[in-house]
Short mmCIF file of C-alpha atoms (C1' of nucleotides) in Angstrom, two decimals:
data_model
loop_
_atom_site.label_atom_id
_atom_site.label_comp_id
_atom_site.label_asym_id
_atom_site.label_seq_id
_atom_site.Cartn_x
_atom_site.Cartn_y
_atom_site.Cartn_z
CA UNK A 25 33.63 28.00 -19.23
CA UNK A 26 34.50 30.41 -16.66
CA UNK A 27 33.05 29.46 -13.18
CA UNK A 28 30.40 31.58 -11.79
CA UNK A 29 32.35 31.73 -8.59
CA UNK A 30 34.97 33.89 -10.27
CA UNK A 31 35.31 37.55 -9.39
CA UNK A 32 33.27 39.55 -11.72
CA UNK A 33 34.96 40.33 -14.97
CA UNK A 34 37.41 43.30 -14.77
CA UNK A 35 38.03 42.75 -11.13
CA UNK A 36 41.10 44.27 -9.64
CA UNK A 37 42.01 41.21 -7.61
CA UNK A 38 42.60 38.12 -9.65
CA UNK A 39 45.36 36.64 -7.34
CA UNK A 40 46.32 36.66 -3.67
CA UNK A 41 44.03 35.66 -0.99
CA UNK A 42 41.10 35.04 -3.31
CA UNK A 43 43.11 32.53 -5.28
CA UNK A 44 44.27 30.74 -2.18
CA UNK A 45 40.87 30.48 -0.86
CA UNK A 46 39.59 29.05 -4.22
CA UNK A 47 42.42 26.39 -4.35
CA UNK A 48 41.74 25.40 -0.65
CA UNK A 49 38.07 25.06 -1.23
CA UNK A 50 38.53 23.07 -4.55
CA UNK A 51 40.93 20.76 -2.66
CA UNK A 52 38.48 20.30 0.13
CA UNK A 53 35.79 19.41 -2.42
CA UNK A 54 37.77 16.62 -3.96
CA UNK A 55 38.80 15.28 -0.76
CA UNK A 56 35.31 15.29 0.63
CA UNK A 57 34.06 13.55 -2.47
CA UNK A 58 36.60 10.76 -2.22
CA UNK A 59 35.85 10.36 1.59
CA UNK A 60 32.07 10.63 1.78
CA UNK A 61 30.75 10.49 -1.84
CA UNK A 62 28.46 12.90 -3.39
CA UNK A 63 25.50 12.50 -1.08
CA UNK A 64 27.77 12.98 1.94
CA UNK A 65 29.42 16.14 0.84
CA UNK A 66 28.25 19.24 2.60
CA UNK A 67 29.14 22.93 2.48
CA UNK A 68 29.83 22.86 6.09
CA UNK A 69 32.43 20.10 5.72
CA UNK A 70 34.10 21.93 2.84
CA UNK A 71 34.29 25.16 5.00
CA UNK A 72 35.76 23.48 7.92
CA UNK A 73 38.36 21.32 5.82
CA UNK A 74 39.50 24.16 3.81
CA UNK A 75 39.69 26.68 6.66
CA UNK A 76 37.38 29.03 4.77
CA UNK A 77 34.35 30.35 6.55
CA UNK A 78 31.12 28.77 5.42
CA UNK A 79 29.65 32.24 4.64
CA UNK A 80 32.30 32.87 2.18
CA UNK A 81 31.73 29.34 0.64
CA UNK A 82 27.97 30.20 0.38
CA UNK A 83 28.65 33.62 -1.18
CA UNK A 84 30.89 32.53 -3.75
CA UNK A 85 29.75 29.03 -4.60
CA UNK A 86 26.16 29.07 -3.54
CA UNK A 87 25.69 25.50 -2.81
CA UNK A 88 27.25 21.95 -3.03
CA UNK A 89 26.36 21.85 -6.66
CA UNK A 90 28.05 25.11 -7.27
CA UNK A 91 31.17 23.67 -5.51
CA UNK A 92 31.15 20.69 -7.71
CA UNK A 93 30.45 22.67 -10.90
CA UNK A 94 33.62 24.70 -10.09
CA UNK A 95 35.66 21.62 -9.62
CA UNK A 96 34.34 20.46 -12.88
CA UNK A 97 35.52 23.52 -14.56
CA UNK A 98 38.97 23.02 -13.10
CA UNK A 99 38.94 19.38 -14.25
CA UNK A 100 38.41 20.54 -17.90
CA UNK A 101 41.54 22.65 -17.87
CA UNK A 102 44.02 19.91 -18.24
CA UNK A 103 46.38 18.85 -20.97
CA UNK A 104 44.86 15.35 -21.84
CA UNK A 105 45.17 14.19 -25.20
CA UNK A 106 43.65 11.01 -26.81
CA UNK A 107 45.77 8.03 -27.33
CA UNK A 108 47.61 7.59 -30.65
CA UNK A 109 48.42 3.87 -31.07
CA UNK A 110 48.66 3.83 -34.83
CA UNK A 111 45.39 2.07 -35.65
CA UNK A 112 41.75 3.02 -35.16
CA UNK A 113 40.79 -0.06 -33.15
CA UNK A 114 43.92 0.42 -30.96
CA UNK A 115 42.91 4.11 -30.23
CA UNK A 116 39.28 3.20 -29.58
CA UNK A 117 40.35 0.39 -27.33
CA UNK A 118 42.67 2.82 -25.38
CA UNK A 119 39.94 5.19 -24.99
CA UNK A 120 37.51 2.51 -23.70
CA UNK A 121 40.05 1.27 -21.28
CA UNK A 122 40.64 4.71 -19.88
CA UNK A 123 36.96 4.92 -19.03
CA UNK A 124 37.18 1.38 -17.43
CA UNK A 125 40.13 2.60 -15.33
CA UNK A 126 38.25 5.64 -14.16
CA UNK A 127 35.27 3.79 -12.93
CA UNK A 128 37.22 0.80 -11.81
CA UNK A 129 38.34 2.13 -8.40
CA UNK A 130 36.00 3.89 -6.12
CA UNK A 131 38.42 6.76 -5.36
CA UNK A 132 39.04 7.55 -9.03
CA UNK A 133 35.28 7.28 -9.76
CA UNK A 134 34.26 9.53 -6.93
CA UNK A 135 34.74 12.88 -8.72
CA UNK A 136 33.35 11.96 -12.11
CA UNK A 137 30.36 10.29 -10.60
CA UNK A 138 29.71 13.36 -8.45
CA UNK A 139 29.86 15.56 -11.50
CA UNK A 140 26.98 13.72 -13.07
CA UNK A 141 25.05 13.53 -9.82
CA UNK A 142 25.41 17.26 -9.40
CA UNK A 143 24.20 17.89 -12.97
CA UNK A 144 20.89 16.29 -11.94
CA UNK A 145 20.53 18.80 -9.07
CA UNK A 146 21.44 22.19 -10.69
CA UNK A 147 21.40 23.85 -14.06
CA UNK A 148 24.84 25.30 -13.62
CA UNK A 149 26.40 21.91 -12.86
CA UNK A 150 24.59 20.49 -15.82
CA UNK A 151 25.88 23.27 -18.13
CA UNK A 152 29.55 22.73 -16.72
CA UNK A 153 29.16 19.02 -17.39
CA UNK A 154 27.90 19.55 -21.02
CA UNK A 155 30.80 21.93 -21.63
CA UNK A 156 33.24 19.47 -20.19
CA UNK A 157 32.21 16.63 -22.43
CA UNK A 158 31.78 18.74 -25.50
CA UNK A 159 35.36 19.81 -25.27
CA UNK A 160 36.59 16.37 -24.24
CA UNK A 161 34.98 14.60 -27.13
CA UNK A 162 36.13 17.31 -29.61
CA UNK A 163 39.70 16.28 -28.51
CA UNK A 164 38.86 12.75 -29.13
CA UNK A 165 37.87 13.45 -32.69
CA UNK A 166 41.37 13.48 -33.83
CA UNK A 167 41.40 9.65 -33.44
CA UNK A 168 38.75 9.41 -36.20
CA UNK A 169 40.59 12.03 -38.27
CA UNK A 170 43.75 10.15 -38.24
CA UNK A 171 41.75 6.86 -39.09
CA UNK A 172 40.44 8.63 -42.18
CA UNK A 173 43.89 9.67 -43.23
CA UNK A 174 44.99 6.04 -42.89
CA UNK A 175 42.13 4.81 -44.96
CA UNK A 176 40.64 2.92 -41.91
CA UNK A 177 37.48 4.98 -41.93
CA UNK A 178 35.48 6.44 -44.90
CA UNK A 179 35.86 10.19 -45.23
CA UNK A 180 32.79 12.12 -43.68
CA UNK A 181 32.62 9.67 -40.69
CA UNK A 182 30.75 11.19 -37.84
CA UNK A 183 33.63 11.51 -35.43
CA UNK A 184 31.58 12.75 -32.54
CA UNK A 185 29.16 9.81 -32.93
CA UNK A 186 32.10 7.36 -33.00
CA UNK A 187 33.71 8.53 -29.79
CA UNK A 188 30.40 8.67 -28.00
CA UNK A 189 29.51 5.13 -29.17
CA UNK A 190 32.78 3.81 -27.62
CA UNK A 191 32.26 5.65 -24.25
CA UNK A 192 28.59 5.49 -23.77
CA UNK A 193 28.08 1.82 -23.01
CA UNK A 194 30.73 2.00 -20.34
CA UNK A 195 29.42 5.10 -18.80
CA UNK A 196 25.88 3.80 -18.91
CA UNK A 197 26.86 0.62 -17.04
CA UNK A 198 29.14 2.45 -14.49
CA UNK A 199 26.69 5.34 -13.82
CA UNK A 200 23.13 4.05 -14.49
CA UNK A 201 22.91 0.22 -14.28
CA UNK A 202 25.85 -0.14 -11.89
CA UNK A 203 27.12 -3.07 -13.59
CA UNK A 204 30.79 -4.05 -13.39
CA UNK A 205 32.98 -2.91 -16.28
CA UNK A 206 36.26 -4.46 -17.12
CA UNK A 207 38.95 -4.45 -19.75
CA UNK A 208 37.42 -7.23 -22.01
CA UNK A 209 34.25 -5.31 -22.04
CA UNK A 210 36.00 -2.22 -23.08
CA UNK A 211 37.86 -4.18 -25.78
CA UNK A 212 34.53 -5.76 -27.03
CA UNK A 213 32.92 -2.25 -27.18
CA UNK A 214 35.88 -0.73 -29.12
CA UNK A 215 35.91 -3.64 -31.55
CA UNK A 216 32.27 -3.34 -32.32
CA UNK A 217 32.55 0.30 -33.03
CA UNK A 218 35.58 -0.16 -35.14
CA UNK A 219 33.68 -2.71 -37.21
CA UNK A 220 30.84 -0.30 -37.65
CA UNK A 221 33.06 2.53 -38.75
CA UNK A 222 34.86 0.51 -41.33
CA UNK A 223 31.42 -0.51 -42.60
CA UNK A 224 30.41 3.18 -42.96
CA UNK A 225 27.71 3.05 -40.39
CA UNK A 226 28.76 6.47 -39.05
CA UNK A 227 28.57 8.39 -42.19
CA UNK A 228 26.25 11.40 -41.41
CA UNK A 229 24.43 11.00 -44.58
CA UNK A 230 22.33 8.39 -42.84
CA UNK A 231 20.94 11.13 -40.43
CA UNK B 23 12.14 -6.31 -6.13
CA UNK B 24 9.68 -5.78 -3.11
CA UNK B 25 9.68 -2.14 -2.01
CA UNK B 26 11.05 -1.31 1.35
CA UNK B 27 7.89 0.56 1.95
CA UNK B 28 5.83 -2.62 1.80
CA UNK B 29 4.48 -3.93 5.10
CA UNK B 30 6.88 -6.50 6.57
CA UNK B 31 6.67 -9.99 4.90
CA UNK B 32 3.84 -12.00 6.50
CA UNK B 33 1.77 -9.01 7.44
CA UNK B 34 -1.80 -9.34 7.99
CA UNK B 35 -2.89 -6.33 6.20
CA UNK B 36 -1.76 -6.25 2.57
CA UNK B 37 -4.87 -4.37 1.12
CA UNK B 38 -7.27 -1.76 2.30
CA UNK B 39 -6.22 1.71 3.56
CA UNK B 40 -2.47 0.89 3.33
CA UNK B 41 -2.91 0.06 -0.39
CA UNK B 42 -4.84 3.27 -0.95
CA UNK B 43 -2.22 5.28 0.73
CA UNK B 44 0.49 3.72 -1.24
CA UNK B 45 -1.21 4.51 -4.46
CA UNK B 46 -2.10 7.98 -3.62
CA UNK B 47 1.58 8.70 -2.75
CA UNK B 48 2.86 7.06 -5.90
CA UNK B 49 0.55 9.27 -7.91
CA UNK B 50 1.71 12.38 -6.10
CA UNK B 51 5.24 11.38 -6.61
CA UNK B 52 4.77 11.11 -10.41
CA UNK B 53 2.73 14.26 -10.51
CA UNK B 54 5.36 16.17 -8.55
CA UNK B 55 8.22 14.91 -10.77
CA UNK B 56 6.42 15.99 -13.91
CA UNK B 57 5.63 19.39 -12.34
CA UNK B 58 8.83 20.34 -10.35
CA UNK B 59 11.37 17.83 -11.51
CA UNK B 60 13.50 15.80 -9.14
CA UNK B 61 15.43 18.59 -7.50
CA UNK B 62 12.06 20.34 -6.72
CA UNK B 63 10.31 17.16 -5.36
CA UNK B 64 9.92 17.26 -1.55
CA UNK B 65 8.41 14.99 0.92
CA UNK B 66 6.08 17.77 2.15
CA UNK B 67 4.72 18.31 -1.35
CA UNK B 68 3.84 14.60 -1.77
CA UNK B 69 2.18 14.51 1.69
CA UNK B 70 0.06 17.54 0.89
CA UNK B 71 -0.83 16.46 -2.67
CA UNK B 72 -1.62 12.78 -1.67
CA UNK B 73 -3.52 13.86 1.45
CA UNK B 74 -1.34 11.52 3.50
CA UNK B 75 0.29 12.92 6.48
CA UNK B 76 3.96 13.73 6.24
CA UNK B 77 4.75 11.55 9.28
CA UNK B 78 3.31 8.50 7.41
CA UNK B 79 5.35 9.34 4.33
CA UNK B 80 8.51 9.59 6.35
CA UNK B 81 7.77 6.45 8.29
CA UNK B 82 7.00 4.29 5.19
CA UNK B 83 9.43 5.84 2.53
CA UNK B 84 12.03 7.56 4.64
CA UNK B 85 13.01 10.19 2.05
CA UNK B 86 12.48 11.50 -1.31
CA UNK B 87 14.84 8.91 -2.72
CA UNK B 88 12.70 6.19 -1.07
CA UNK B 89 9.60 7.57 -2.73
CA UNK B 90 11.30 7.61 -6.12
CA UNK B 91 12.69 4.06 -5.59
CA UNK B 92 9.10 2.83 -4.79
CA UNK B 93 7.80 4.42 -7.95
CA UNK B 94 10.54 2.77 -9.84
CA UNK B 95 9.54 -0.61 -8.51
CA UNK B 96 6.05 0.04 -9.76
CA UNK B 97 7.29 1.18 -13.17
CA UNK B 98 9.09 -2.29 -13.46
CA UNK B 99 5.78 -4.16 -13.06
CA UNK B 100 4.43 -3.44 -16.48
CA UNK B 101 3.76 -5.66 -19.42
CA UNK B 102 6.05 -3.98 -21.88
CA UNK B 103 7.68 -6.33 -24.62
CA UNK B 104 10.35 -5.48 -27.07
CA UNK B 105 9.36 -4.77 -30.66
CA UNK B 106 9.10 -7.53 -33.33
CA UNK B 107 9.43 -6.02 -36.68
CA UNK B 108 10.81 -9.15 -38.42
CA UNK B 109 14.45 -8.00 -38.87
CA UNK B 110 17.24 -7.27 -36.37
CA UNK B 111 17.88 -3.78 -37.66
CA UNK B 112 14.24 -3.16 -37.55
CA UNK B 113 13.91 -4.22 -33.90
CA UNK B 114 16.99 -2.33 -32.91
CA UNK B 115 15.73 0.75 -34.51
CA UNK B 116 12.46 0.50 -32.79
CA UNK B 117 14.14 0.11 -29.46
CA UNK B 118 16.27 3.10 -30.13
CA UNK B 119 13.43 5.19 -31.25
CA UNK B 120 11.53 4.27 -27.95
CA UNK B 121 14.33 5.86 -26.08
CA UNK B 122 14.32 8.87 -28.13
CA UNK B 123 10.58 9.31 -27.51
CA UNK B 124 10.92 8.86 -23.86
CA UNK B 125 13.50 11.67 -23.49
CA UNK B 126 12.08 13.71 -26.27
CA UNK B 127 9.39 15.35 -24.30
CA UNK B 128 10.11 16.93 -20.87
CA UNK B 129 7.11 15.42 -19.27
CA UNK B 130 7.87 11.83 -20.39
CA UNK B 131 11.53 12.20 -19.40
CA UNK B 132 10.78 13.52 -15.87
CA UNK B 133 10.26 10.10 -14.24
CA UNK B 134 13.08 8.22 -15.80
CA UNK B 135 15.47 11.12 -15.25
CA UNK B 136 14.47 11.21 -11.65
CA UNK B 137 15.05 7.58 -11.26
CA UNK B 138 18.66 8.05 -12.28
CA UNK B 139 19.05 11.10 -10.27
CA UNK B 140 17.77 9.35 -7.10
CA UNK B 141 20.17 6.42 -7.74
CA UNK B 142 23.08 8.86 -7.07
CA UNK B 143 21.56 9.88 -3.83
CA UNK B 144 20.70 6.64 -2.14
CA UNK B 145 21.67 2.97 -2.34
CA UNK B 146 18.16 1.82 -2.19
CA UNK B 147 17.26 3.83 -5.32
CA UNK B 148 20.43 2.56 -7.01
CA UNK B 149 19.54 -0.97 -6.28
CA UNK B 150 15.96 -0.43 -7.65
CA UNK B 151 17.35 1.07 -10.73
CA UNK B 152 19.76 -1.67 -11.34
CA UNK B 153 17.00 -4.27 -10.90
CA UNK B 154 14.86 -2.37 -13.24
CA UNK B 155 17.25 -2.32 -16.07
CA UNK B 156 18.50 -5.87 -15.56
CA UNK B 157 14.86 -7.09 -16.00
CA UNK B 158 14.18 -4.70 -18.89
CA UNK B 159 17.18 -5.62 -20.87
CA UNK B 160 16.56 -9.40 -20.21
CA UNK B 161 13.23 -8.83 -21.93
CA UNK B 162 15.05 -7.12 -24.93
CA UNK B 163 17.28 -10.03 -25.44
CA UNK B 164 14.48 -11.91 -27.33
CA UNK B 165 15.33 -9.45 -30.13
CA UNK B 166 18.76 -10.92 -30.49
CA UNK B 167 17.44 -14.45 -30.04
CA UNK B 168 15.11 -14.12 -32.83
CA UNK B 169 17.95 -12.63 -35.06
CA UNK B 170 20.03 -15.64 -34.35
CA UNK B 171 17.06 -17.82 -35.42
CA UNK B 172 16.88 -15.86 -38.78
CA UNK B 173 20.63 -16.25 -39.19
CA UNK B 174 20.98 -12.48 -38.98
CA UNK B 175 23.27 -12.73 -35.99
CA UNK B 176 25.88 -15.54 -35.30
CA UNK B 177 25.00 -18.05 -32.52
CA UNK B 178 26.49 -17.10 -29.20
CA UNK B 179 25.98 -13.28 -29.80
CA UNK B 180 26.10 -11.48 -26.48
CA UNK B 181 22.51 -10.25 -26.39
CA UNK B 182 22.90 -8.15 -23.23
CA UNK B 183 25.85 -6.27 -24.75
CA UNK B 184 23.88 -5.62 -27.97
CA UNK B 185 20.80 -4.13 -26.36
CA UNK B 186 22.99 -2.06 -24.21
CA UNK B 187 25.04 -0.84 -27.06
CA UNK B 188 21.81 0.36 -28.78
CA UNK B 189 20.51 2.15 -25.75
CA UNK B 190 23.60 3.53 -24.10
CA UNK B 191 24.65 6.28 -26.60
CA UNK B 192 21.08 7.65 -26.41
CA UNK B 193 20.81 7.49 -22.65
CA UNK B 194 24.29 9.10 -22.35
CA UNK B 195 23.38 12.08 -24.42
CA UNK B 196 20.04 12.47 -22.67
CA UNK B 197 21.23 12.15 -19.23
CA UNK B 198 24.97 12.93 -19.04
CA UNK B 199 25.88 15.37 -21.76
CA UNK B 200 22.37 16.74 -22.39
CA UNK B 201 22.81 16.76 -26.17
CA UNK B 202 19.67 16.69 -28.09
CA UNK B 203 18.54 13.22 -29.46
CA UNK B 204 16.35 12.62 -32.42
CA UNK B 205 15.03 9.87 -34.68
CA UNK B 206 17.97 10.01 -37.26
CA UNK B 207 20.38 9.55 -34.38
CA UNK B 208 18.42 6.55 -33.09
CA UNK B 209 18.53 5.08 -36.63
CA UNK B 210 22.27 5.69 -36.87
CA UNK B 211 22.94 4.01 -33.64
CA UNK B 212 20.77 1.01 -34.45
CA UNK B 213 22.31 0.66 -37.90
CA UNK B 214 25.94 0.73 -36.52
CA UNK B 215 25.13 -1.92 -33.81
CA UNK B 216 23.41 -4.09 -36.45
CA UNK B 217 26.45 -3.98 -38.56
CA UNK B 218 28.64 -4.98 -35.80
CA UNK B 219 26.40 -7.77 -34.65
CA UNK B 220 26.41 -9.23 -38.17
CA UNK B 221 30.19 -8.97 -38.26
CA UNK B 222 30.40 -11.09 -35.09
CA UNK B 223 31.70 -8.23 -32.87
CA UNK B 224 29.46 -9.24 -30.03
CA UNK B 225 30.56 -12.83 -29.65
CA UNK B 226 31.39 -13.24 -25.97
CA UNK B 227 34.55 -15.25 -27.03
CA UNK B 228 36.19 -11.93 -27.47
CA UNK B 229 35.86 -11.17 -23.80
"C1'" DC C 13 53.73 53.94 3.03
"C1'" DT C 14 49.09 54.74 3.21
"C1'" DC C 15 44.58 54.44 1.76
"C1'" DC C 16 40.65 52.15 -0.60
"C1'" DA C 17 37.79 48.61 -2.13
"C1'" DA C 18 37.11 43.90 -2.22
"C1'" DA C 19 37.01 39.79 0.02
"C1'" DT C 20 36.52 37.27 4.16
"C1'" DA C 21 35.42 36.41 9.12
"C1'" DC C 22 32.02 36.41 12.62
"C1'" DA C 23 27.87 35.87 15.09
"C1'" DA C 24 23.16 35.80 15.30
"C1'" DC C 25 19.17 34.59 13.18
"C1'" DT C 26 15.51 32.17 10.08
"C1'" DA C 27 13.34 28.55 8.07
"C1'" DC C 28 12.26 24.22 7.06
"C1'" DA C 29 13.40 19.26 6.74
"C1'" DG C 30 12.99 15.54 9.49
"C1'" DT C 31 11.79 13.25 14.35
"C1'" DT C 32 9.25 11.74 18.42
"C1'" DG C 33 5.48 10.39 21.57
"C1'" DC C 34 1.02 9.72 21.70
"C1'" DA C 35 -3.93 9.75 20.25
"C1'" DT C 36 -6.96 8.02 16.69
"C1'" DT C 37 -8.58 5.37 12.93
"C1'" DA C 38 -9.39 1.47 10.12
"C1'" DC C 39 -8.82 -3.14 8.78
"C1'" DC C 40 -8.54 -8.20 9.48
"C1'" DC C 41 -9.77 -12.31 12.26
"C1'" DT C 42 -12.51 -15.18 15.03
"C1'" DA D 12 -20.42 -8.12 15.40
"C1'" DG D 13 -16.56 -6.53 18.02
"C1'" DG D 14 -11.80 -6.75 19.67
"C1'" DG D 15 -6.97 -6.29 18.84
"C1'" DT D 16 -3.41 -4.57 16.23
"C1'" DA D 17 -1.15 -2.35 12.59
"C1'" DA D 18 -1.30 1.96 10.20
"C1'" DT D 19 -2.23 6.71 10.15
"C1'" DG D 20 -3.00 11.36 12.06
"C1'" DC D 21 -1.53 15.06 14.76
"C1'" DA D 22 1.23 18.48 17.18
"C1'" DA D 23 5.21 19.85 19.25
"C1'" DC D 24 10.02 19.59 19.06
"C1'" DT D 25 14.96 19.47 17.19
"C1'" DG D 26 18.81 19.95 14.41
"C1'" DT D 27 20.91 21.93 10.84
"C1'" DA D 28 21.30 24.01 6.36
"C1'" DG D 29 21.41 28.39 4.61
"C1'" DT D 30 20.89 33.80 5.31
"C1'" DT D 31 21.83 38.42 6.81
"C1'" DG D 32 24.23 42.53 8.76
"C1'" DT D 33 28.38 44.09 10.16
"C1'" DA D 34 33.21 44.08 11.48
"C1'" DT D 35 37.83 42.83 10.04
"C1'" DT D 36 41.32 41.74 7.15
"C1'" DT D 37 43.80 41.58 2.74
"C1'" DG D 38 46.20 43.16 -1.20
"C1'" DG D 39 46.90 46.25 -4.82
"C1'" DA D 40 47.31 51.22 -6.52
"C1'" DG D 41 49.06 55.66 -6.33
#
DNA sequence: CTCCAAATACAACTACAGTTGCATTACCCT
DNA sequence: AGGGTAATGCAACTGTAGTTGTATTTGGAG
């Protein structure tokens, strides 16, 4: 999960100017994504905006994809926890609505969209994205765990499959087919998955 | 759906050398994608491989994204029809397995993956991708229509939502999180959606 | 406080993607 | 068949992304 741009392990200088530079660059990356989108983000822009010389940016991050991958590593280090509404369908609906909100406004969608775009360009960004979602979905599995405890879902339900089934149709429309997504669609998706869970369609024995 | 690379409407020269050039270039694009992947595909490679001068490629297609968008337009002009196995779950399972097959081998996945990647880079490719999937999913809706006729699905079922719900989790894992997808996963996804359909979770009244 | 190593700044350079003006070729129409 | 026009080929050019070698600055350790 550690960014490749980090000083090599065991370095003597973890803080100070290096840390300031990194933060300034990360800030410039997010600003640039919001303003020009991923295709318009250039190393030169980040260098100018952050006040860090472009040589330094190239040496530590290597490319635009490296910059985005580093920003993605940072995004994974938050304290987000899945919703807890007291019912399976309520939790799934809240999860789906969060996706809808993220991709509802262009400014909020800029960074997540860029993360996916960068993953198509470089293996490092792809790995960072994979790690991000692995960790994020692992957090979400508590939703299913609680549902099992409430007898809303059969024991052994494949929690990972459930949380992916709720998110995927919305991600797919937002990122691949560019169809509009809204709250009713999120609710429909959550309801459908909740029905399937209760029916035992996500028991891993079926795989 | 007409490619931007086409001669302007009403042109006097729809066939002949122009058509040969276009086919040679399209072929080179697909070969290049399979060999080097999207990030490694360059206009210069396509020019050399196709025997068409790079100036011509730049003039007619404009960029790598234009080349990919044109190839995508071509891909949409096929005679593919959705499976007809005689049951809803069978049809959904067959659809899901097709997705699995597409992204199962690196060579088969190269073009579809590139289409999505290009859509993040240029609006023209994004529009071509949107058109492709809109048309493709419209064809798939016959699966749901037949299920309604067989009383396997309630009348008024949102066919578009159903076919997207079957495909999306597989696309999402293949393209975004880069998780492995296999036949059991396809079957699980299809079974879950079939259960939800039968329970009436995809009635558009819920939106 | 001073010294040392790491990180950054600077400037010049390289390479290649993409452009432009013009010559040439090939196709369609009469 | 042959003339006109669209499309392609060609070669030289431009701009900029990315590189390299070196000087300078910074921050921590003793």
